[in-house]
Amino acid sequence: MPELRRDPVTGRWVIISTDRQRRPNDFRIERVGTIGREQCPFCPGRESMTPPEVLSYRQSGGAPNTPGWDVRVVPNKFPALQVEGTLDRVGEGMFDRMNGIGAHEVIIETPDHDRPFAAMSEPEIERVLWAYRERILDLKRDVRLKHILVFKNHGGAAGATLDHPHSQLIALPVVPEYVREELDGARRHFELKERCVFCDMVQQEVHDGRRIVQENADIVAIAPYAPRFAFETWLLPKAHGARFEQTPRHVSESLARLLKAVLQRLDRALESPPWNLVLHTAPASEEAEAYHWHVEVMPRLTRVAGFEWGTGFYINPTPPEEAAKVLRSVRL
Ligand SMILES: [Zn+2]
Ligand SMILES: [Zn+2]
Ligand SMILES: [Zn+2]
C-alpha cells in the first residue's frame, strides 16, 4: 500500500511508494529510454497486457479488452495510488501520514502507436478530452478523492516512458499544493474585487494582445505574464467556469482545435520539444466558484537546477511577449 506523508515544515504531501517489488526496473527504464512498438502494451492486440479497461470508445464495435477501440482507459499497472482500502489518517509522533488511497489511470489516446497529439485530427483530440471528462465525473462520486489531476508527458525528457500517445489521471485524497495556491489566490482576488482573477486576465490579455498566441470563439491561448518556463502556454476558456468536467461540448471542441494549433506551433517553432501538459480544474471536494479551469502546457527546454530547487522560483530566459510573438508567427 503506497503511503502519503506530510512534510512537517511546509505541509507538503509526498507519495511514498512502499510497493517496491512490483516495479523493479523503474530506474533502469529511465536510463535506457522509452519502450518501443515491439513491446508496447498500449498497441491493439495487447489488451491483456494492461489491467481491464474502465472506459473505451469503439466506433466499430468490439468487446471490451479486445481490439477495435479508438480511445481506451485502463488503470495504471504500476499505480502511484490505489483505490482499495481506507484513508486511515494517523499521527506518528509529530508526523502525519495516510494510506495512499486514490486512482491512477492511463488514457490511451489512439490505437496508432505513432500518432502524437499534434498529429491527431481535431475530433480525435476532442474524443480524448471527452474521456478525461467522463473519468473525472465518475471518480468524483468517490468522496475520499479530493482532487483529480489529468496530465500528459510528451517525449522522454518530459518523463514519458512509453512512446504510445497517452495521458494519465491521478485522483488524490488531498488537494495538491500548487492547485491550493491557485485556488487561494483566486479566492483572494474574488474577495477583493468580486471578480474572477482568470476572467480579468483573459479580458486584459485579449485587449492587450502582446501575449496572445491564438484564440477562437471559446478559448484563448496566452503566454502568461509571469511564466516559469520558456514558451509556457496556457489555454483558458473565455467564459467563466470552475470545472472542466462541466464544460459544454462546443467549448471542448474549441479547446481541441486550439490545443492542436498550439502544439503544432510549439513543434514548428522549437523543433518538436518534449512538453508536459496539465489540466487544472477545481478540486472535487470543495465549493470553488472563484476558480477557473485551464490547461497549462510547459515545453521542457531548460533544466530545473539548484537555484529553482533552492528557492522555488524559476529563471525563464524567454520573455513571454517574445515567446507569444514567435508562436504567433508560425505558419500552420
Ligand atoms: Zn503502442
Ligand atoms: Zn473566471
Ligand atoms: Zn493552473
mmCIF file with all atom_site columns, N, CA, C and O in Angstrom, residues 161-197:
data_model
loop_
_atom_site.group_PDB
_atom_site.id
_atom_site.type_symbol
_atom_site.label_atom_id
_atom_site.label_alt_id
_atom_site.label_comp_id
_atom_site.label_asym_id
_atom_site.label_entity_id
_atom_site.label_seq_id
_atom_site.pdbx_PDB_ins_code
_atom_site.Cartn_x
_atom_site.Cartn_y
_atom_site.Cartn_z
_atom_site.occupancy
_atom_site.B_iso_or_equiv
_atom_site.pdbx_formal_charge
_atom_site.auth_seq_id
_atom_site.auth_comp_id
_atom_site.auth_asym_id
_atom_site.auth_atom_id
_atom_site.pdbx_PDB_model_num
ATOM 1   N N  . THR A 1 161 ? 7.687   7.297  -20.412 1.00 0.00 ? 161 THR A N  1
ATOM 2   C CA . THR A 1 161 ? 8.483   6.075  -20.564 1.00 0.00 ? 161 THR A CA 1
ATOM 3   C C  . THR A 1 161 ? 7.919   5.179  -21.655 1.00 0.00 ? 161 THR A C  1
ATOM 4   O O  . THR A 1 161 ? 8.503   4.171  -22.006 1.00 0.00 ? 161 THR A O  1
ATOM 5   N N  . LEU A 1 162 ? 6.754   5.551  -22.174 1.00 0.00 ? 162 LEU A N  1
ATOM 6   C CA . LEU A 1 162 ? 6.161   4.817  -23.290 1.00 0.00 ? 162 LEU A CA 1
ATOM 7   C C  . LEU A 1 162 ? 5.906   5.806  -24.420 1.00 0.00 ? 162 LEU A C  1
ATOM 8   O O  . LEU A 1 162 ? 5.339   6.873  -24.186 1.00 0.00 ? 162 LEU A O  1
ATOM 9   N N  . ASP A 1 163 ? 6.298   5.434  -25.660 1.00 0.00 ? 163 ASP A N  1
ATOM 10  C CA . ASP A 1 163 ? 6.088   6.334  -26.795 1.00 0.00 ? 163 ASP A CA 1
ATOM 11  C C  . ASP A 1 163 ? 4.618   6.442  -27.167 1.00 0.00 ? 163 ASP A C  1
ATOM 12  O O  . ASP A 1 163 ? 4.176   7.467  -27.659 1.00 0.00 ? 163 ASP A O  1
ATOM 13  N N  . HIS A 1 164 ? 3.886   5.368  -26.969 1.00 0.00 ? 164 HIS A N  1
ATOM 14  C CA . HIS A 1 164 ? 2.488   5.330  -27.414 1.00 0.00 ? 164 HIS A CA 1
ATOM 15  C C  . HIS A 1 164 ? 1.716   6.495  -26.773 1.00 0.00 ? 164 HIS A C  1
ATOM 16  O O  . HIS A 1 164 ? 1.733   6.641  -25.555 1.00 0.00 ? 164 HIS A O  1
ATOM 17  N N  . PRO A 1 165 ? 1.021   7.318  -27.605 1.00 0.00 ? 165 PRO A N  1
ATOM 18  C CA . PRO A 1 165 ? 0.364   8.519  -27.052 1.00 0.00 ? 165 PRO A CA 1
ATOM 19  C C  . PRO A 1 165 ? -0.627  8.187  -25.939 1.00 0.00 ? 165 PRO A C  1
ATOM 20  O O  . PRO A 1 165 ? -1.555  7.408  -26.133 1.00 0.00 ? 165 PRO A O  1
ATOM 21  N N  . HIS A 1 166 ? -0.400  8.764  -24.789 1.00 0.00 ? 166 HIS A N  1
ATOM 22  C CA . HIS A 1 166 ? -1.297  8.519  -23.653 1.00 0.00 ? 166 HIS A CA 1
ATOM 23  C C  . HIS A 1 166 ? -1.234  9.680  -22.670 1.00 0.00 ? 166 HIS A C  1
ATOM 24  O O  . HIS A 1 166 ? -0.271  10.433 -22.638 1.00 0.00 ? 166 HIS A O  1
ATOM 25  N N  . SER A 1 167 ? -2.291  9.835  -21.895 1.00 0.00 ? 167 SER A N  1
ATOM 26  C CA . SER A 1 167 ? -2.320  10.788 -20.786 1.00 0.00 ? 167 SER A CA 1
ATOM 27  C C  . SER A 1 167 ? -2.548  9.985  -19.519 1.00 0.00 ? 167 SER A C  1
ATOM 28  O O  . SER A 1 167 ? -2.861  8.798  -19.577 1.00 0.00 ? 167 SER A O  1
ATOM 29  N N  . GLN A 1 168 ? -2.401  10.660 -18.380 1.00 0.00 ? 168 GLN A N  1
ATOM 30  C CA . GLN A 1 168 ? -2.631  9.981  -17.115 1.00 0.00 ? 168 GLN A CA 1
ATOM 31  C C  . GLN A 1 168 ? -3.584  10.793 -16.262 1.00 0.00 ? 168 GLN A C  1
ATOM 32  O O  . GLN A 1 168 ? -3.643  12.015 -16.360 1.00 0.00 ? 168 GLN A O  1
ATOM 33  N N  . LEU A 1 169 ? -4.294  10.092 -15.424 1.00 0.00 ? 169 LEU A N  1
ATOM 34  C CA . LEU A 1 169 ? -5.206  10.731 -14.490 1.00 0.00 ? 169 LEU A CA 1
ATOM 35  C C  . LEU A 1 169 ? -4.864  10.223 -13.098 1.00 0.00 ? 169 LEU A C  1
ATOM 36  O O  . LEU A 1 169 ? -4.712  9.018  -12.896 1.00 0.00 ? 169 LEU A O  1
ATOM 37  N N  . ILE A 1 170 ? -4.706  11.157 -12.168 1.00 0.00 ? 170 ILE A N  1
ATOM 38  C CA . ILE A 1 170 ? -4.459  10.768 -10.779 1.00 0.00 ? 170 ILE A CA 1
ATOM 39  C C  . ILE A 1 170 ? -5.510  11.436 -9.904  1.00 0.00 ? 170 ILE A C  1
ATOM 40  O O  . ILE A 1 170 ? -5.698  12.653 -9.960  1.00 0.00 ? 170 ILE A O  1
ATOM 41  N N  . ALA A 1 171 ? -6.227  10.623 -9.141  1.00 0.00 ? 171 ALA A N  1
ATOM 42  C CA . ALA A 1 171 ? -7.191  11.148 -8.180  1.00 0.00 ? 171 ALA A CA 1
ATOM 43  C C  . ALA A 1 171 ? -6.557  11.038 -6.797  1.00 0.00 ? 171 ALA A C  1
ATOM 44  O O  . ALA A 1 171 ? -6.111  9.964  -6.404  1.00 0.00 ? 171 ALA A O  1
ATOM 45  N N  . LEU A 1 172 ? -6.505  12.171 -6.093  1.00 0.00 ? 172 LEU A N  1
ATOM 46  C CA . LEU A 1 172 ? -5.741  12.257 -4.838  1.00 0.00 ? 172 LEU A CA 1
ATOM 47  C C  . LEU A 1 172 ? -6.656  12.440 -3.630  1.00 0.00 ? 172 LEU A C  1
ATOM 48  O O  . LEU A 1 172 ? -7.706  13.079 -3.737  1.00 0.00 ? 172 LEU A O  1
ATOM 49  N N  . PRO A 1 173 ? -6.213  11.937 -2.477  1.00 0.00 ? 173 PRO A N  1
ATOM 50  C CA . PRO A 1 173 ? -7.014  12.132 -1.257  1.00 0.00 ? 173 PRO A CA 1
ATOM 51  C C  . PRO A 1 173 ? -6.753  13.483 -0.590  1.00 0.00 ? 173 PRO A C  1
ATOM 52  O O  . PRO A 1 173 ? -7.326  13.769 0.449   1.00 0.00 ? 173 PRO A O  1
ATOM 53  N N  . VAL A 1 174 ? -5.882  14.299 -1.171  1.00 0.00 ? 174 VAL A N  1
ATOM 54  C CA . VAL A 1 174 ? -5.635  15.666 -0.681  1.00 0.00 ? 174 VAL A CA 1
ATOM 55  C C  . VAL A 1 174 ? -5.568  16.594 -1.893  1.00 0.00 ? 174 VAL A C  1
ATOM 56  O O  . VAL A 1 174 ? -5.333  16.149 -3.007  1.00 0.00 ? 174 VAL A O  1
ATOM 57  N N  . VAL A 1 175 ? -5.784  17.893 -1.671  1.00 0.00 ? 175 VAL A N  1
ATOM 58  C CA . VAL A 1 175 ? -5.642  18.864 -2.757  1.00 0.00 ? 175 VAL A CA 1
ATOM 59  C C  . VAL A 1 175 ? -4.162  19.249 -2.835  1.00 0.00 ? 175 VAL A C  1
ATOM 60  O O  . VAL A 1 175 ? -3.587  19.689 -1.845  1.00 0.00 ? 175 VAL A O  1
ATOM 61  N N  . PRO A 1 176 ? -3.526  19.065 -4.001  1.00 0.00 ? 176 PRO A N  1
ATOM 62  C CA . PRO A 1 176 ? -2.092  19.336 -4.087  1.00 0.00 ? 176 PRO A CA 1
ATOM 63  C C  . PRO A 1 176 ? -1.771  20.823 -3.893  1.00 0.00 ? 176 PRO A C  1
ATOM 64  O O  . PRO A 1 176 ? -2.604  21.692 -4.165  1.00 0.00 ? 176 PRO A O  1
ATOM 65  N N  . GLU A 1 177 ? -0.570  21.076 -3.411  1.00 0.00 ? 177 GLU A N  1
ATOM 66  C CA . GLU A 1 177 ? -0.138  22.415 -3.025  1.00 0.00 ? 177 GLU A CA 1
ATOM 67  C C  . GLU A 1 177 ? -0.301  23.451 -4.138  1.00 0.00 ? 177 GLU A C  1
ATOM 68  O O  . GLU A 1 177 ? -0.770  24.557 -3.913  1.00 0.00 ? 177 GLU A O  1
ATOM 69  N N  . TYR A 1 178 ? 0.058   23.076 -5.360  1.00 0.00 ? 178 TYR A N  1
ATOM 70  C CA . TYR A 1 178 ? 0.036   24.037 -6.463  1.00 0.00 ? 178 TYR A CA 1
ATOM 71  C C  . TYR A 1 178 ? -1.390  24.464 -6.789  1.00 0.00 ? 178 TYR A C  1
ATOM 72  O O  . TYR A 1 178 ? -1.672  25.649 -7.011  1.00 0.00 ? 178 TYR A O  1
ATOM 73  N N  . VAL A 1 179 ? -2.300  23.502 -6.774  1.00 0.00 ? 179 VAL A N  1
ATOM 74  C CA . VAL A 1 179 ? -3.709  23.811 -7.027  1.00 0.00 ? 179 VAL A CA 1
ATOM 75  C C  . VAL A 1 179 ? -4.251  24.644 -5.862  1.00 0.00 ? 179 VAL A C  1
ATOM 76  O O  . VAL A 1 179 ? -5.011  25.602 -6.057  1.00 0.00 ? 179 VAL A O  1
ATOM 77  N N  . ARG A 1 180 ? -3.849  24.295 -4.663  1.00 0.00 ? 180 ARG A N  1
ATOM 78  C CA . ARG A 1 180 ? -4.258  25.042 -3.471  1.00 0.00 ? 180 ARG A CA 1
ATOM 79  C C  . ARG A 1 180 ? -3.839  26.502 -3.577  1.00 0.00 ? 180 ARG A C  1
ATOM 80  O O  . ARG A 1 180 ? -4.608  27.418 -3.298  1.00 0.00 ? 180 ARG A O  1
ATOM 81  N N  . GLU A 1 181 ? -2.601  26.734 -4.004  1.00 0.00 ? 181 GLU A N  1
ATOM 82  C CA . GLU A 1 181 ? -2.099  28.113 -4.157  1.00 0.00 ? 181 GLU A CA 1
ATOM 83  C C  . GLU A 1 181 ? -2.929  28.887 -5.164  1.00 0.00 ? 181 GLU A C  1
ATOM 84  O O  . GLU A 1 181 ? -3.295  30.041 -4.938  1.00 0.00 ? 181 GLU A O  1
ATOM 85  N N  . GLU A 1 182 ? -3.229  28.243 -6.303  1.00 0.00 ? 182 GLU A N  1
ATOM 86  C CA . GLU A 1 182 ? -4.042  28.911 -7.326  1.00 0.00 ? 182 GLU A CA 1
ATOM 87  C C  . GLU A 1 182 ? -5.437  29.221 -6.800  1.00 0.00 ? 182 GLU A C  1
ATOM 88  O O  . GLU A 1 182 ? -5.974  30.308 -7.025  1.00 0.00 ? 182 GLU A O  1
ATOM 89  N N  . LEU A 1 183 ? -6.000  28.256 -6.094  1.00 0.00 ? 183 LEU A N  1
ATOM 90  C CA . LEU A 1 183 ? -7.351  28.415 -5.580  1.00 0.00 ? 183 LEU A CA 1
ATOM 91  C C  . LEU A 1 183 ? -7.398  29.530 -4.525  1.00 0.00 ? 183 LEU A C  1
ATOM 92  O O  . LEU A 1 183 ? -8.291  30.380 -4.539  1.00 0.00 ? 183 LEU A O  1
ATOM 93  N N  . ASP A 1 184 ? -6.416  29.538 -3.626  1.00 0.00 ? 184 ASP A N  1
ATOM 94  C CA . ASP A 1 184 ? -6.350  30.592 -2.605  1.00 0.00 ? 184 ASP A CA 1
ATOM 95  C C  . ASP A 1 184 ? -6.208  31.965 -3.257  1.00 0.00 ? 184 ASP A C  1
ATOM 96  O O  . ASP A 1 184 ? -6.853  32.934 -2.853  1.00 0.00 ? 184 ASP A O  1
ATOM 97  N N  . GLY A 1 185 ? -5.338  32.034 -4.283  1.00 0.00 ? 185 GLY A N  1
ATOM 98  C CA . GLY A 1 185 ? -5.127  33.298 -4.993  1.00 0.00 ? 185 GLY A CA 1
ATOM 99  C C  . GLY A 1 185 ? -6.402  33.771 -5.666  1.00 0.00 ? 185 GLY A C  1
ATOM 100 O O  . GLY A 1 185 ? -6.742  34.965 -5.629  1.00 0.00 ? 185 GLY A O  1
ATOM 101 N N  . ALA A 1 186 ? -7.122  32.834 -6.283  1.00 0.00 ? 186 ALA A N  1
ATOM 102 C CA . ALA A 1 186 ? -8.377  33.187 -6.958  1.00 0.00 ? 186 ALA A CA 1
ATOM 103 C C  . ALA A 1 186 ? -9.402  33.671 -5.940  1.00 0.00 ? 186 ALA A C  1
ATOM 104 O O  . ALA A 1 186 ? -10.135 34.631 -6.195  1.00 0.00 ? 186 ALA A O  1
ATOM 105 N N  . ARG A 1 187 ? -9.426  33.043 -4.781  1.00 0.00 ? 187 ARG A N  1
ATOM 106 C CA . ARG A 1 187 ? -10.383 33.459 -3.741  1.00 0.00 ? 187 ARG A CA 1
ATOM 107 C C  . ARG A 1 187 ? -10.033 34.844 -3.193  1.00 0.00 ? 187 ARG A C  1
ATOM 108 O O  . ARG A 1 187 ? -10.922 35.664 -2.951  1.00 0.00 ? 187 ARG A O  1
ATOM 109 N N  . ARG A 1 188 ? -8.715  35.100 -3.001  1.00 0.00 ? 188 ARG A N  1
ATOM 110 C CA . ARG A 1 188 ? -8.283  36.422 -2.515  1.00 0.00 ? 188 ARG A CA 1
ATOM 111 C C  . ARG A 1 188 ? -8.728  37.520 -3.473  1.00 0.00 ? 188 ARG A C  1
ATOM 112 O O  . ARG A 1 188 ? -9.277  38.540 -3.072  1.00 0.00 ? 188 ARG A O  1
ATOM 113 N N  . HIS A 1 189 ? -8.479  37.282 -4.767  1.00 0.00 ? 189 HIS A N  1
ATOM 114 C CA . HIS A 1 189 ? -8.840  38.266 -5.781  1.00 0.00 ? 189 HIS A CA 1
ATOM 115 C C  . HIS A 1 189 ? -10.351 38.477 -5.768  1.00 0.00 ? 189 HIS A C  1
ATOM 116 O O  . HIS A 1 189 ? -10.829 39.607 -5.864  1.00 0.00 ? 189 HIS A O  1
ATOM 117 N N  . PHE A 1 190 ? -11.095 37.395 -5.629  1.00 0.00 ? 190 PHE A N  1
ATOM 118 C CA . PHE A 1 190 ? -12.549 37.488 -5.651  1.00 0.00 ? 190 PHE A CA 1
ATOM 119 C C  . PHE A 1 190 ? -13.073 38.278 -4.461  1.00 0.00 ? 190 PHE A C  1
ATOM 120 O O  . PHE A 1 190 ? -13.966 39.117 -4.587  1.00 0.00 ? 190 PHE A O  1
ATOM 121 N N  . GLU A 1 191 ? -12.488 38.034 -3.299  1.00 0.00 ? 191 GLU A N  1
ATOM 122 C CA . GLU A 1 191 ? -12.927 38.753 -2.104  1.00 0.00 ? 191 GLU A CA 1
ATOM 123 C C  . GLU A 1 191 ? -12.664 40.249 -2.232  1.00 0.00 ? 191 GLU A C  1
ATOM 124 O O  . GLU A 1 191 ? -13.445 41.079 -1.796  1.00 0.00 ? 191 GLU A O  1
ATOM 125 N N  . LEU A 1 192 ? -11.537 40.574 -2.844  1.00 0.00 ? 192 LEU A N  1
ATOM 126 C CA . LEU A 1 192 ? -11.134 41.964 -3.000  1.00 0.00 ? 192 LEU A CA 1
ATOM 127 C C  . LEU A 1 192 ? -11.973 42.683 -4.048  1.00 0.00 ? 192 LEU A C  1
ATOM 128 O O  . LEU A 1 192 ? -12.409 43.808 -3.871  1.00 0.00 ? 192 LEU A O  1
ATOM 129 N N  . LYS A 1 193 ? -12.179 42.024 -5.189  1.00 0.00 ? 193 LYS A N  1
ATOM 130 C CA . LYS A 1 193 ? -12.754 42.720 -6.349  1.00 0.00 ? 193 LYS A CA 1
ATOM 131 C C  . LYS A 1 193 ? -14.095 42.173 -6.796  1.00 0.00 ? 193 LYS A C  1
ATOM 132 O O  . LYS A 1 193 ? -14.687 42.705 -7.730  1.00 0.00 ? 193 LYS A O  1
ATOM 133 N N  . GLU A 1 194 ? -14.513 41.052 -6.194  1.00 0.00 ? 194 GLU A N  1
ATOM 134 C CA . GLU A 1 194 ? -15.744 40.386 -6.628  1.00 0.00 ? 194 GLU A CA 1
ATOM 135 C C  . GLU A 1 194 ? -15.694 40.033 -8.111  1.00 0.00 ? 194 GLU A C  1
ATOM 136 O O  . GLU A 1 194 ? -16.689 40.124 -8.824  1.00 0.00 ? 194 GLU A O  1
ATOM 137 N N  . ARG A 1 195 ? -14.498 39.684 -8.559  1.00 0.00 ? 195 ARG A N  1
ATOM 138 C CA . ARG A 1 195 ? -14.341 39.218 -9.934  1.00 0.00 ? 195 ARG A CA 1
ATOM 139 C C  . ARG A 1 195 ? -13.362 38.051 -9.930  1.00 0.00 ? 195 ARG A C  1
ATOM 140 O O  . ARG A 1 195 ? -12.537 37.923 -9.036  1.00 0.00 ? 195 ARG A O  1
ATOM 141 N N  . CYS A 1 196 ? -13.454 37.246 -10.989 1.00 0.00 ? 196 CYS A N  1
ATOM 142 C CA . CYS A 1 196 ? -12.545 36.105 -11.122 1.00 0.00 ? 196 CYS A CA 1
ATOM 143 C C  . CYS A 1 196 ? -11.206 36.604 -11.679 1.00 0.00 ? 196 CYS A C  1
ATOM 144 O O  . CYS A 1 196 ? -11.159 37.327 -12.670 1.00 0.00 ? 196 CYS A O  1
ATOM 145 N N  . VAL A 1 197 ? -10.117 36.198 -11.039 1.00 0.00 ? 197 VAL A N  1
ATOM 146 C CA . VAL A 1 197 ? -8.792  36.656 -11.484 1.00 0.00 ? 197 VAL A CA 1
ATOM 147 C C  . VAL A 1 197 ? -8.471  36.160 -12.892 1.00 0.00 ? 197 VAL A C  1
ATOM 148 O O  . VAL A 1 197 ? -7.855  36.854 -13.698 1.00 0.00 ? 197 VAL A O  1
#
